[in-house]
Short mmCIF file of C-alpha atoms in Angstrom, two decimals:
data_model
loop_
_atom_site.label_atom_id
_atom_site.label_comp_id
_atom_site.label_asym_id
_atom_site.label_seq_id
_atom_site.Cartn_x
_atom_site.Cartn_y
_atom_site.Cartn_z
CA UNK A 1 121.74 96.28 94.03
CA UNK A 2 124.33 96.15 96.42
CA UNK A 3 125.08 96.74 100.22
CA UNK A 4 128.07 98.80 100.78
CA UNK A 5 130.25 95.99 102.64
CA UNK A 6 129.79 93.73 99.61
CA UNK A 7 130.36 96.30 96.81
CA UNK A 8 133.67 97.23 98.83
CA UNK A 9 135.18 93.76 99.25
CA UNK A 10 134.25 92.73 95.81
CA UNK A 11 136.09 95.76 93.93
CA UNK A 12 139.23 95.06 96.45
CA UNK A 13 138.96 91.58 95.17
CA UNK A 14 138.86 92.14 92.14
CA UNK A 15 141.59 94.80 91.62
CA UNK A 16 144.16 92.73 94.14
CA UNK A 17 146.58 91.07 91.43
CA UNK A 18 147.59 93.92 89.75
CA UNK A 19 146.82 93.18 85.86
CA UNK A 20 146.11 89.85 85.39
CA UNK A 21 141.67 89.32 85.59
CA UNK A 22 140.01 87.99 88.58
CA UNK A 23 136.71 86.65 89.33
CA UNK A 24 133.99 86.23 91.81
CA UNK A 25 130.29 84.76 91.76
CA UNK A 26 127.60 86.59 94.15
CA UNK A 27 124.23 85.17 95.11
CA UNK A 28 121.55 87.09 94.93
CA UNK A 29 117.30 87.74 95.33
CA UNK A 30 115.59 88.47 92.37
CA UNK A 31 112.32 91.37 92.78
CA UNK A 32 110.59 90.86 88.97
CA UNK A 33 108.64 93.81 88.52
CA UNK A 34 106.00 94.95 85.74
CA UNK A 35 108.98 97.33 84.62
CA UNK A 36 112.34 95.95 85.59
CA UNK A 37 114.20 93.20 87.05
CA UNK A 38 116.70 94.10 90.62
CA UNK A 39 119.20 91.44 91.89
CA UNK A 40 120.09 92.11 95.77
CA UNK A 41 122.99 91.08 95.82
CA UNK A 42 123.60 88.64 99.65
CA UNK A 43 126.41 87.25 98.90
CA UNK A 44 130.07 87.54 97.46
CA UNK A 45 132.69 84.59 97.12
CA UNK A 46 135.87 85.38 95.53
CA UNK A 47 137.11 82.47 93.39
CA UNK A 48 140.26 81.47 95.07
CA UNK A 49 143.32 80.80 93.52
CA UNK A 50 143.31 77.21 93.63
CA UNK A 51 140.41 77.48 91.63
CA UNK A 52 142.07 79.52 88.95
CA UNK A 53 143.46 77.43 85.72
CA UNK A 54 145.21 80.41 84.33
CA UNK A 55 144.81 84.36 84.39
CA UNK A 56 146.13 87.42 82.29
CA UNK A 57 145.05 90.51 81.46
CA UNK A 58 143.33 89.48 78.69
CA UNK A 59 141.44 85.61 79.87
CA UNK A 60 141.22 83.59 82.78
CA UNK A 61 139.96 79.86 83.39
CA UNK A 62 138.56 78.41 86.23
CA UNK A 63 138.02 74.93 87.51
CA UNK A 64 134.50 73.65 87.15
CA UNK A 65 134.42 72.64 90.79
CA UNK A 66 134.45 76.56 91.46
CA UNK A 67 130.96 77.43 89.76
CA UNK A 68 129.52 73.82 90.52
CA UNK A 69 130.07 74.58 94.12
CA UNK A 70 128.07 77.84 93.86
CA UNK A 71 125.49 76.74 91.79
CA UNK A 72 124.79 74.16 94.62
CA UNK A 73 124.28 76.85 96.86
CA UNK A 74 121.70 79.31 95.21
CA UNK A 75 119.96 76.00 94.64
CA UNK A 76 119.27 75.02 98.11
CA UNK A 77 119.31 78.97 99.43
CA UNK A 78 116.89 80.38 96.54
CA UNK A 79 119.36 82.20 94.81
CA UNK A 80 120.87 83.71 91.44
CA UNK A 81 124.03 83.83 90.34
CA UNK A 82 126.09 86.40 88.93
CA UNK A 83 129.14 86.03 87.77
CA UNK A 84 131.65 89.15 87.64
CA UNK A 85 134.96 89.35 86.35
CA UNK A 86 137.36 92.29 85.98
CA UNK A 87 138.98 93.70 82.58
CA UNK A 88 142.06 95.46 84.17
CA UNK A 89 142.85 96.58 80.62
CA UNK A 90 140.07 99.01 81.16
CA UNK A 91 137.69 97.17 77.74
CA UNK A 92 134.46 98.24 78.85
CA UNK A 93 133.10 95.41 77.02
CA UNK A 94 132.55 91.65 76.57
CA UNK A 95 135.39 89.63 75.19
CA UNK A 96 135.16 86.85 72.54
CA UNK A 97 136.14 84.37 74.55
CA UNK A 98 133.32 85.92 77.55
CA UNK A 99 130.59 85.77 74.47
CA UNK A 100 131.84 82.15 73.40
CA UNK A 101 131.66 80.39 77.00
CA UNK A 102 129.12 82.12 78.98
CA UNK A 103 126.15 80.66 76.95
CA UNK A 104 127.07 77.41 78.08
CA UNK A 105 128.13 78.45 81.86
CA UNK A 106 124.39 80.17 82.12
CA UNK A 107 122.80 77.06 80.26
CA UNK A 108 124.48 74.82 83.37
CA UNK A 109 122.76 77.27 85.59
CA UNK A 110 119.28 77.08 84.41
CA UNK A 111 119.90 73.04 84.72
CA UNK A 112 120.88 73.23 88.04
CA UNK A 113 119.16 75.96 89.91
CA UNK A 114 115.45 75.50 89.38
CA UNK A 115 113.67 78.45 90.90
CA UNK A 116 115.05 81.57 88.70
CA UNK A 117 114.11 83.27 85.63
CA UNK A 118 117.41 85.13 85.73
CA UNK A 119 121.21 85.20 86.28
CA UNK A 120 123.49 87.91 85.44
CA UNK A 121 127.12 88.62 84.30
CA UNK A 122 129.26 91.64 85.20
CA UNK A 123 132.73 93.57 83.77
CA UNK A 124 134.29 96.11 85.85
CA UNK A 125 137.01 98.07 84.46
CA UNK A 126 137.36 99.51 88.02
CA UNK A 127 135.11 100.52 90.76
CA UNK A 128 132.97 103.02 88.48
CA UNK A 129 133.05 101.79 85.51
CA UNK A 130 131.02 98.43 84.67
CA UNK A 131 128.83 96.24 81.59
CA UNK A 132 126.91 93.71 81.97
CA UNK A 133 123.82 91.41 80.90
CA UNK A 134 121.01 89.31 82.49
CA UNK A 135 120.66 85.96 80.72
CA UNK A 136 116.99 84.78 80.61
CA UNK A 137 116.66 80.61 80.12
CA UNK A 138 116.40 80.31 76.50
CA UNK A 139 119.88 81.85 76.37
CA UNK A 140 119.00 85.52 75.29
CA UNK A 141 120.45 88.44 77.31
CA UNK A 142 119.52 91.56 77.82
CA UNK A 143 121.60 94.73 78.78
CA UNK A 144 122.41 95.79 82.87
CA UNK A 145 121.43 99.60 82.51
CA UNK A 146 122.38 100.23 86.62
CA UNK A 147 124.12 99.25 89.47
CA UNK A 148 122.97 100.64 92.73
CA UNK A 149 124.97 100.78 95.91
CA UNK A 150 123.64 101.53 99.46
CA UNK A 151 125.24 102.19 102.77
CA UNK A 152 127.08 105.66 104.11
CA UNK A 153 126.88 106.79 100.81
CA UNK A 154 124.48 106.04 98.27
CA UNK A 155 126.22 105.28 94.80
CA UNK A 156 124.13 104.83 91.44
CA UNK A 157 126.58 103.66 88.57
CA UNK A 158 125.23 103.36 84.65
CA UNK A 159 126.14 101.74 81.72
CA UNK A 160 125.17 105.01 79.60
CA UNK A 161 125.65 108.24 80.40
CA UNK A 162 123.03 111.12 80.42
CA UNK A 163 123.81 114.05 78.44
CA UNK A 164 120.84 115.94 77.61
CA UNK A 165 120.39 117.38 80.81
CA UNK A 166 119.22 121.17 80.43
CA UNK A 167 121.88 122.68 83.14
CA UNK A 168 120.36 126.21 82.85
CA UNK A 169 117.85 125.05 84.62
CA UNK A 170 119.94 123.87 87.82
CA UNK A 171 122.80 125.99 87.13
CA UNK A 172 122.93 127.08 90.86
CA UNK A 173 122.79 124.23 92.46
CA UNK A 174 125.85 122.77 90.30
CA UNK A 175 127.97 125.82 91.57
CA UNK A 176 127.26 123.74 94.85
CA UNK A 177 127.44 119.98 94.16
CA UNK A 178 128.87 120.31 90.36
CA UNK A 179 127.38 119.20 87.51
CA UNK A 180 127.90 115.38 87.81
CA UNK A 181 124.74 115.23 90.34
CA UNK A 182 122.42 116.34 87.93
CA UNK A 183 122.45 113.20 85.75
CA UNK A 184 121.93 111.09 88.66
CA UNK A 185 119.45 113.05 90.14
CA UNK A 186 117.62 112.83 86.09
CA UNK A 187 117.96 109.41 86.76
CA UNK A 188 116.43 108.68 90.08
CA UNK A 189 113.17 107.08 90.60
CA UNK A 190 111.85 108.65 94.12
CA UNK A 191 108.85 107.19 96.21
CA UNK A 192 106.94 109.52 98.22
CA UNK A 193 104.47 107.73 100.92
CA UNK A 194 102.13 110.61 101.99
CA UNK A 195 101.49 113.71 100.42
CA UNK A 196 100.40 115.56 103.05
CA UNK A 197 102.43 118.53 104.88
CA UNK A 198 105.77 116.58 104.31
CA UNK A 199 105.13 114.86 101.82
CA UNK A 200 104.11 117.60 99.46
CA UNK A 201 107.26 119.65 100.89
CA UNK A 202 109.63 117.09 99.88
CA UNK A 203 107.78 116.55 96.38
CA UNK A 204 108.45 120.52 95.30
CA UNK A 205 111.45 120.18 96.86
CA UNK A 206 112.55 117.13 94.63
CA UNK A 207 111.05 118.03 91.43
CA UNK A 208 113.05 121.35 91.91
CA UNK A 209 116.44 119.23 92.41
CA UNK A 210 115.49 117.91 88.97
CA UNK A 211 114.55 114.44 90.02
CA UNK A 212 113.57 112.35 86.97
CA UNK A 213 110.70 110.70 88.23
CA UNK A 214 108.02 110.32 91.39
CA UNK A 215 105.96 107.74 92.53
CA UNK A 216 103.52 109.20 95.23
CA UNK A 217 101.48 107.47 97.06
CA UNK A 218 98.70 108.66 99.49
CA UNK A 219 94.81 108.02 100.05
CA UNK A 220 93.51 110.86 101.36
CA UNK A 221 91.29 113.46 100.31
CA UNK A 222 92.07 117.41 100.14
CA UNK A 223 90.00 119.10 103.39
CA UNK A 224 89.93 122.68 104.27
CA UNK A 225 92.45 122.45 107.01
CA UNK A 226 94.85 121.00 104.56
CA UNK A 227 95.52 124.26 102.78
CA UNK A 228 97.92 125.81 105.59
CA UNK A 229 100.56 123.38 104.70
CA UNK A 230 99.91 121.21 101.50
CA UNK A 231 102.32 123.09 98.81
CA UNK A 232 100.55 123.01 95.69
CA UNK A 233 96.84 123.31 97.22
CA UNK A 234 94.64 126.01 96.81
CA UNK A 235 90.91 126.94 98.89
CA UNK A 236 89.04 125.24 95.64
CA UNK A 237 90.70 122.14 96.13
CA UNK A 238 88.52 120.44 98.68
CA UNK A 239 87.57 116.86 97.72
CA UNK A 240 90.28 116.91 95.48
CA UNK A 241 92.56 113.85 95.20
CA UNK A 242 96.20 114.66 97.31
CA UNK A 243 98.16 112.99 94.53
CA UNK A 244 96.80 114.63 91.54
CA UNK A 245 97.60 117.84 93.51
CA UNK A 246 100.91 117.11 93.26
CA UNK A 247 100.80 115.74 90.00
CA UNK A 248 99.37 118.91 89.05
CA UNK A 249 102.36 120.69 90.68
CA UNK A 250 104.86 118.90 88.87
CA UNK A 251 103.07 119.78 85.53
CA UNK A 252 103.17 123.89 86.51
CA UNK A 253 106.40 123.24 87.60
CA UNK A 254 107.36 122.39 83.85
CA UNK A 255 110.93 120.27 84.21
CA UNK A 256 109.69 117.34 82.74
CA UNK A 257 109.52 114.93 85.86
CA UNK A 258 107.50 112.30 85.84
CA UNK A 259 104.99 111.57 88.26
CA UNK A 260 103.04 108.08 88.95
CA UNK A 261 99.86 109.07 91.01
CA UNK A 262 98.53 106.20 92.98
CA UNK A 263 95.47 106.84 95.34
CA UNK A 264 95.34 104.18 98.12
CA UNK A 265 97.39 103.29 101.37
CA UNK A 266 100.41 100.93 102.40
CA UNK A 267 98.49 97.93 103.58
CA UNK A 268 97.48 96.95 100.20
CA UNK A 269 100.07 94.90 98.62
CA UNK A 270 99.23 96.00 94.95
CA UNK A 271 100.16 100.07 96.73
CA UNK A 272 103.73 99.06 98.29
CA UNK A 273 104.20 96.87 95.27
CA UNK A 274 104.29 100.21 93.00
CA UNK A 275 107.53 101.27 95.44
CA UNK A 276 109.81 98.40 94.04
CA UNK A 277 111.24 100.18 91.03
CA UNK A 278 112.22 103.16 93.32
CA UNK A 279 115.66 104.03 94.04
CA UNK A 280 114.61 106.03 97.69
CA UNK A 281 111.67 106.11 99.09
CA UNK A 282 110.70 108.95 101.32
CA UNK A 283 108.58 108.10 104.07
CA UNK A 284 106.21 110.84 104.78
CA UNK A 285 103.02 109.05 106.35
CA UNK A 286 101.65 109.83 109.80
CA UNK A 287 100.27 106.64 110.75
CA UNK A 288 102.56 103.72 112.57
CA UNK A 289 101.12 101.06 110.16
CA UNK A 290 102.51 102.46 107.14
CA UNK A 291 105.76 103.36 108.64
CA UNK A 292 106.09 99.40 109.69
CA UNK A 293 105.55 98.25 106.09
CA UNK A 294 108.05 101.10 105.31
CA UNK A 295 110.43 99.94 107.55
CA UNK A 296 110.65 96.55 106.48
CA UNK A 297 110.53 97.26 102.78
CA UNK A 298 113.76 99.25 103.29
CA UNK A 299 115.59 96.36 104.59
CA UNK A 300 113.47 93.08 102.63
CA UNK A 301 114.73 95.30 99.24
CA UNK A 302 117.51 97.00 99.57
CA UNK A 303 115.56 100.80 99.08
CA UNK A 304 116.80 103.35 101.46
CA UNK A 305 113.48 104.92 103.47
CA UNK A 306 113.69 108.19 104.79
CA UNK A 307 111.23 108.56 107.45
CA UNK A 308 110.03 111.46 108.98
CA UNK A 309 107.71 112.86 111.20
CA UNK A 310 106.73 116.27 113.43
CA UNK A 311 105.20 116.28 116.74
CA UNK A 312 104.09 119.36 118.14
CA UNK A 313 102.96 118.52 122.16
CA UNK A 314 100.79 120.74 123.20
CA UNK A 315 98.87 121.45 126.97
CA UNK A 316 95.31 123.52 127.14
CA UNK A 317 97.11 125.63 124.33
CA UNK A 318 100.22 125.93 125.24
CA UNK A 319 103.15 124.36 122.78
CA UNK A 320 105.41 122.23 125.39
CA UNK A 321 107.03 120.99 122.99
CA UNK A 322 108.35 120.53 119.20
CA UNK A 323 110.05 118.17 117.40
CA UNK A 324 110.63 116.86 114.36
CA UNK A 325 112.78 113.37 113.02
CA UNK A 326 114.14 111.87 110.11
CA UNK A 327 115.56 108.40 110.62
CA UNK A 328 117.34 106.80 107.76
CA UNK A 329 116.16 103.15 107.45
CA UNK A 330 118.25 100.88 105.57
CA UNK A 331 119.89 97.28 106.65
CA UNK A 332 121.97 97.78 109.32
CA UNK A 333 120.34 100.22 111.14
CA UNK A 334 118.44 100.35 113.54
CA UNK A 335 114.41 99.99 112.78
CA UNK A 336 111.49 102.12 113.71
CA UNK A 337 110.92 99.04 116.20
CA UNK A 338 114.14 99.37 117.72
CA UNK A 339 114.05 103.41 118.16
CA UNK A 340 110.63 103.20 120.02
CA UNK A 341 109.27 105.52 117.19
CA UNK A 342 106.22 102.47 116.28
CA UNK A 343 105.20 100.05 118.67
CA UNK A 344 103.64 96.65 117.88
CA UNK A 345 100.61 97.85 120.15
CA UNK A 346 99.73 101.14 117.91
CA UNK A 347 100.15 99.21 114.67
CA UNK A 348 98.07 96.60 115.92
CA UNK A 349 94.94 99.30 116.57
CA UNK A 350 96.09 101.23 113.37
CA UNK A 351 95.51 98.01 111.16
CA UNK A 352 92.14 97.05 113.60
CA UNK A 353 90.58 100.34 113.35
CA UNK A 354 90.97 100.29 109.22
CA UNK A 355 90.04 96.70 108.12
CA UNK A 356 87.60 95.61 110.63
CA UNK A 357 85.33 98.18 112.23
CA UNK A 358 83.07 96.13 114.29
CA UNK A 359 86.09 95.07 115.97
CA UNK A 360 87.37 98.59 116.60
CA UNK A 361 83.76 99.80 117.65
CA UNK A 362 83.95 97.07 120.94
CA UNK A 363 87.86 97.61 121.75
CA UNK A 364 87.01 101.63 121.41
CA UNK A 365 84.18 101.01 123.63
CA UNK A 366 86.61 98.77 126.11
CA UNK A 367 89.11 102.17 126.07
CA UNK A 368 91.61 100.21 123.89
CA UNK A 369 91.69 102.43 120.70
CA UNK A 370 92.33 105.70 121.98
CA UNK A 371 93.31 108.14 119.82
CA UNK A 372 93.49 106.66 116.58
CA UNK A 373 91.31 109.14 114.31
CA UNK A 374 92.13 112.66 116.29
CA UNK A 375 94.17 115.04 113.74
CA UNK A 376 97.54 115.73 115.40
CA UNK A 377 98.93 120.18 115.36
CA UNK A 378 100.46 120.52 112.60
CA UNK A 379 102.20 124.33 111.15
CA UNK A 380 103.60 124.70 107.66
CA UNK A 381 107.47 125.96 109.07
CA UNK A 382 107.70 122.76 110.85
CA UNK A 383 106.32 120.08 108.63
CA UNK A 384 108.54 122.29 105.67
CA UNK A 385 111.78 122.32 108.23
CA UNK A 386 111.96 118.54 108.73
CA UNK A 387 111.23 118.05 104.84
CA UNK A 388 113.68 120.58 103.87
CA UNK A 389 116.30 118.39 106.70
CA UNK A 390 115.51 114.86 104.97
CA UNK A 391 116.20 116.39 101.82
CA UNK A 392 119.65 117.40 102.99
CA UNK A 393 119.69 113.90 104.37
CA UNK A 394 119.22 112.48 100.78
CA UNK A 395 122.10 114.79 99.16
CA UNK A 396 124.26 114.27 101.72
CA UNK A 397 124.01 110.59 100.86
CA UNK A 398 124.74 111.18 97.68
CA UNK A 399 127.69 113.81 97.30
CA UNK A 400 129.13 113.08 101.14
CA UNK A 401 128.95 117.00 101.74
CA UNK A 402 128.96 116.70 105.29
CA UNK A 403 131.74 115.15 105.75
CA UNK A 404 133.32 111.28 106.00
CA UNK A 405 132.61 111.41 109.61
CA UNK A 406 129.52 112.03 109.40
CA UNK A 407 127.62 108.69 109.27
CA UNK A 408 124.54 109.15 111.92
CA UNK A 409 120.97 107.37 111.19
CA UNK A 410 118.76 109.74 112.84
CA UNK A 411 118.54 113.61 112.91
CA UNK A 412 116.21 114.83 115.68
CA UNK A 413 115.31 118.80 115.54
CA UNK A 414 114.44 120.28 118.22
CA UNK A 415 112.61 123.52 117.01
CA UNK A 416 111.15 125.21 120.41
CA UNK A 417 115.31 124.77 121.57
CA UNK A 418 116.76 125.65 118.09
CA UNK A 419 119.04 122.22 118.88
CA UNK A 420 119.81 119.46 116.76
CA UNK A 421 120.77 116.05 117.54
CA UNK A 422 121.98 112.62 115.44
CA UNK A 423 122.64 109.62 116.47
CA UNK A 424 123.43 106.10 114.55
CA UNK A 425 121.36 103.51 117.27
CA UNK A 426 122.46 99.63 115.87
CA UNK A 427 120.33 97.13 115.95
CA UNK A 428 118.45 95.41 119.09
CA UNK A 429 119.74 91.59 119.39
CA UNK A 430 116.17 90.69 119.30
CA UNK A 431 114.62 92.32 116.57
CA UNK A 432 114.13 91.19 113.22
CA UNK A 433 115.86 94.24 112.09
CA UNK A 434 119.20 92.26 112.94
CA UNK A 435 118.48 89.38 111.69
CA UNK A 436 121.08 89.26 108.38
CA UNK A 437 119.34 86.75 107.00
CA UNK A 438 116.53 88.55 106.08
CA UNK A 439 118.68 90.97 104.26
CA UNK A 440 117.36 91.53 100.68
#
């Protein structure tokens, strides 16, 4: 899994001598899951020439000084290593000479890094087009089935292609995007936090695009006052499990995606832990706790959140005021921190008012939790306008349709003033969310 900046000056390094093979070593942050293995990629350092024995189009040999160097590193940082190497005579494949001496290279490795249980190897014939293997410490390898790129765009490259897709199915959405998104999209594993009026929006939404597979993730029970908004509900659903409404959706739906139902919230590790093999998560909770764990899972690994949110402001019956928000988390932008859309204060009483309620019953009776369990206005165009808009957000991050120029963070809608507005805020100095360091 890459960041953008790194992807970009790694294929420009390794396509900048024409047709003779070049080389670079990254260090990255392994995530071992139940299911998969992900390497966020940190760092990239291109093997300079001085370091280069000989190179052609066909082999190249470096000094051992190069890859001693780097191993030294990911030792004291924590870190993998993958080595990647370009075949400018577009083999799609490992060499001979790659399958004689990289035994040996990731043998060194295991000796002298001492915290891993994997390193990896990459071939790029150019900037699409890629093999690859993870090498495990008794020297057996296993195959790299995806890369995954995030930044302006999101780009998902694999190592097989998808051809059974049933087009018929999508046919009018191809006339739009073509029929190259609709592999992708069969391969994407989406996260859904909160099931609710958004959530369940962008889940029939999704599982219409022909996403492959869902994880969705809410712990809340189906009330009466649910049913004006919660697609897939019905009046007999009361008591009823949110998730396994949507599951059940999916299943009447009948295109085949898969759904992973988990009942439970944020705060518990095991829940978040079930987001890690997700490609995007969309972040449809309405509490401030679990949009802080959100927000730092987008940047810790590497998955792109899409947060969202409606808040309809309202005096002795009156509407003063609508709006709605998605706000693209990812590192390098601004967090929710930063936007003053959580604050450390609400989190705080979020967190007190669910794990310890003796505490919450004296610092409710001291006028400190105020608020915290009163169920906010909520109407089915809105909650389905801002899920419909983070949608967009997602495809637009995938096919670029709006534009190169566009590159905003945040989409605000305005709905009692029919007005949009975006807006890309960086960073604060002081906030974690800059801190690169904690990058992946």
């Amino acid at each position: 899994i890459f960041l953008e900046p790194h992807f970009e000056s790694l294929i420009t390094h390794l396509f900048s001598s024409g047709d003779n093979e070049q080389a670079a070593f990254l260090l990255a942050r392994q995530v071992a899951t139940e299911n998969s293995i992900n390497l966020l990629v940190r760092k990239v350092i291109p093997i300079k020439d001085a370091d280069i024995i000989s190179a052609s189009c066909v082999h190249m040999s470096i000094r051992s000084r190069a890859y001693l160097s780097v191993m030294k590193q990911a030792d004291l940082n924590g870190d993998n290593i993958i080595f990647v190497h370009s075949h400018p005579n577009g083999l799609a494949e490992f060499s001979p000479q790659d399958d004689s001496e990289e035994p040996a290279f990731f043998k060194t490795a295991f000796i002298r890094i001492h915290h891993n249980i994997a390193h990896a190897s990459l071939i790029f014939t150019n900037k699409d087009t890629f093999c690859g293997r993870v090498w495990s410490s008794d020297s057996t390898h296993s195959k790299v089935w995806a890369i995954r790129v995030i930044g302006n765009r999101f780009q998902y490259l694999y190592s097989e292609l998808i051809s059974d897709i049933a087009l018929e199915y999508f046919d009018r959405q191809a006339r739009a995007f073509t029929s190259d998104l609709q592999p992708i999209l069969r391969r994407l594993h989406v996260g859904v936090a909160g099931v609710g009026g958004t959530g369940s929006a962008i889940c029939e939404q999704l599982i219409r695009l022909g996403v492959g597979k869902l994880t969705i993730i809410d712990g809340g029970k189906f009330e009466k006052s649910n049913v004006n908004r919660v697609y897939g509900s019905t009046v007999f659903d009361e008591n009823l499990s949110k998730v396994n409404i949507i599951a059940r959706l999916a299943a009447a739906i009948g295109l085949d995606t898969k759904v992973k139902h988990i009942q439970g919230h944020l705060s518990f590790r095991s829940v978040t832990r079930q987001l890690l093999d997700c490609d995007i998560v969309f972040g449809c909770t309405d509490d401030e706790w679990g949009r802080s764990i959100l927000s730092r899972l987008s940047r810790q690994y590497y998955i792109p959140v899409f947060d969202m949110g409606v808040n309809i402001d309202t005096d002795q019956n009156k509407i003063l005021s609508i709006q709605g928000r998605v706000t693209t988390l990812l590192p390098g932008a601004a967090c929710l921190y930063c936007r003053k859309r959580i604050s450390p204060e609400r989190v705080r009483a979020e967190s007190i008012a669910a794990s310890n309620p003796e505490e919450a019953v004296r610092l409710r009776k001291e006028g400190y939790l105020v608020n915290i369990d009163e169920p906010a206005p909520s109407v089915i165009s809105f909650t389905s306008g801002i899920a419909a808009l983070a949608v967009s957000e997602f495809l637009h991050r995938l096919t670029g349709f709006q534009g190169i120029d566009r590159r905003s963070t945040e989409v605000i809608f305005f709905f009692d003033q029919s007005r949009v507005r975006t807006n890309s805020t960086a960073p604060s100095p002081d906030c974690l969310c800059a801190d690169e360091s904690k990058w992946g």
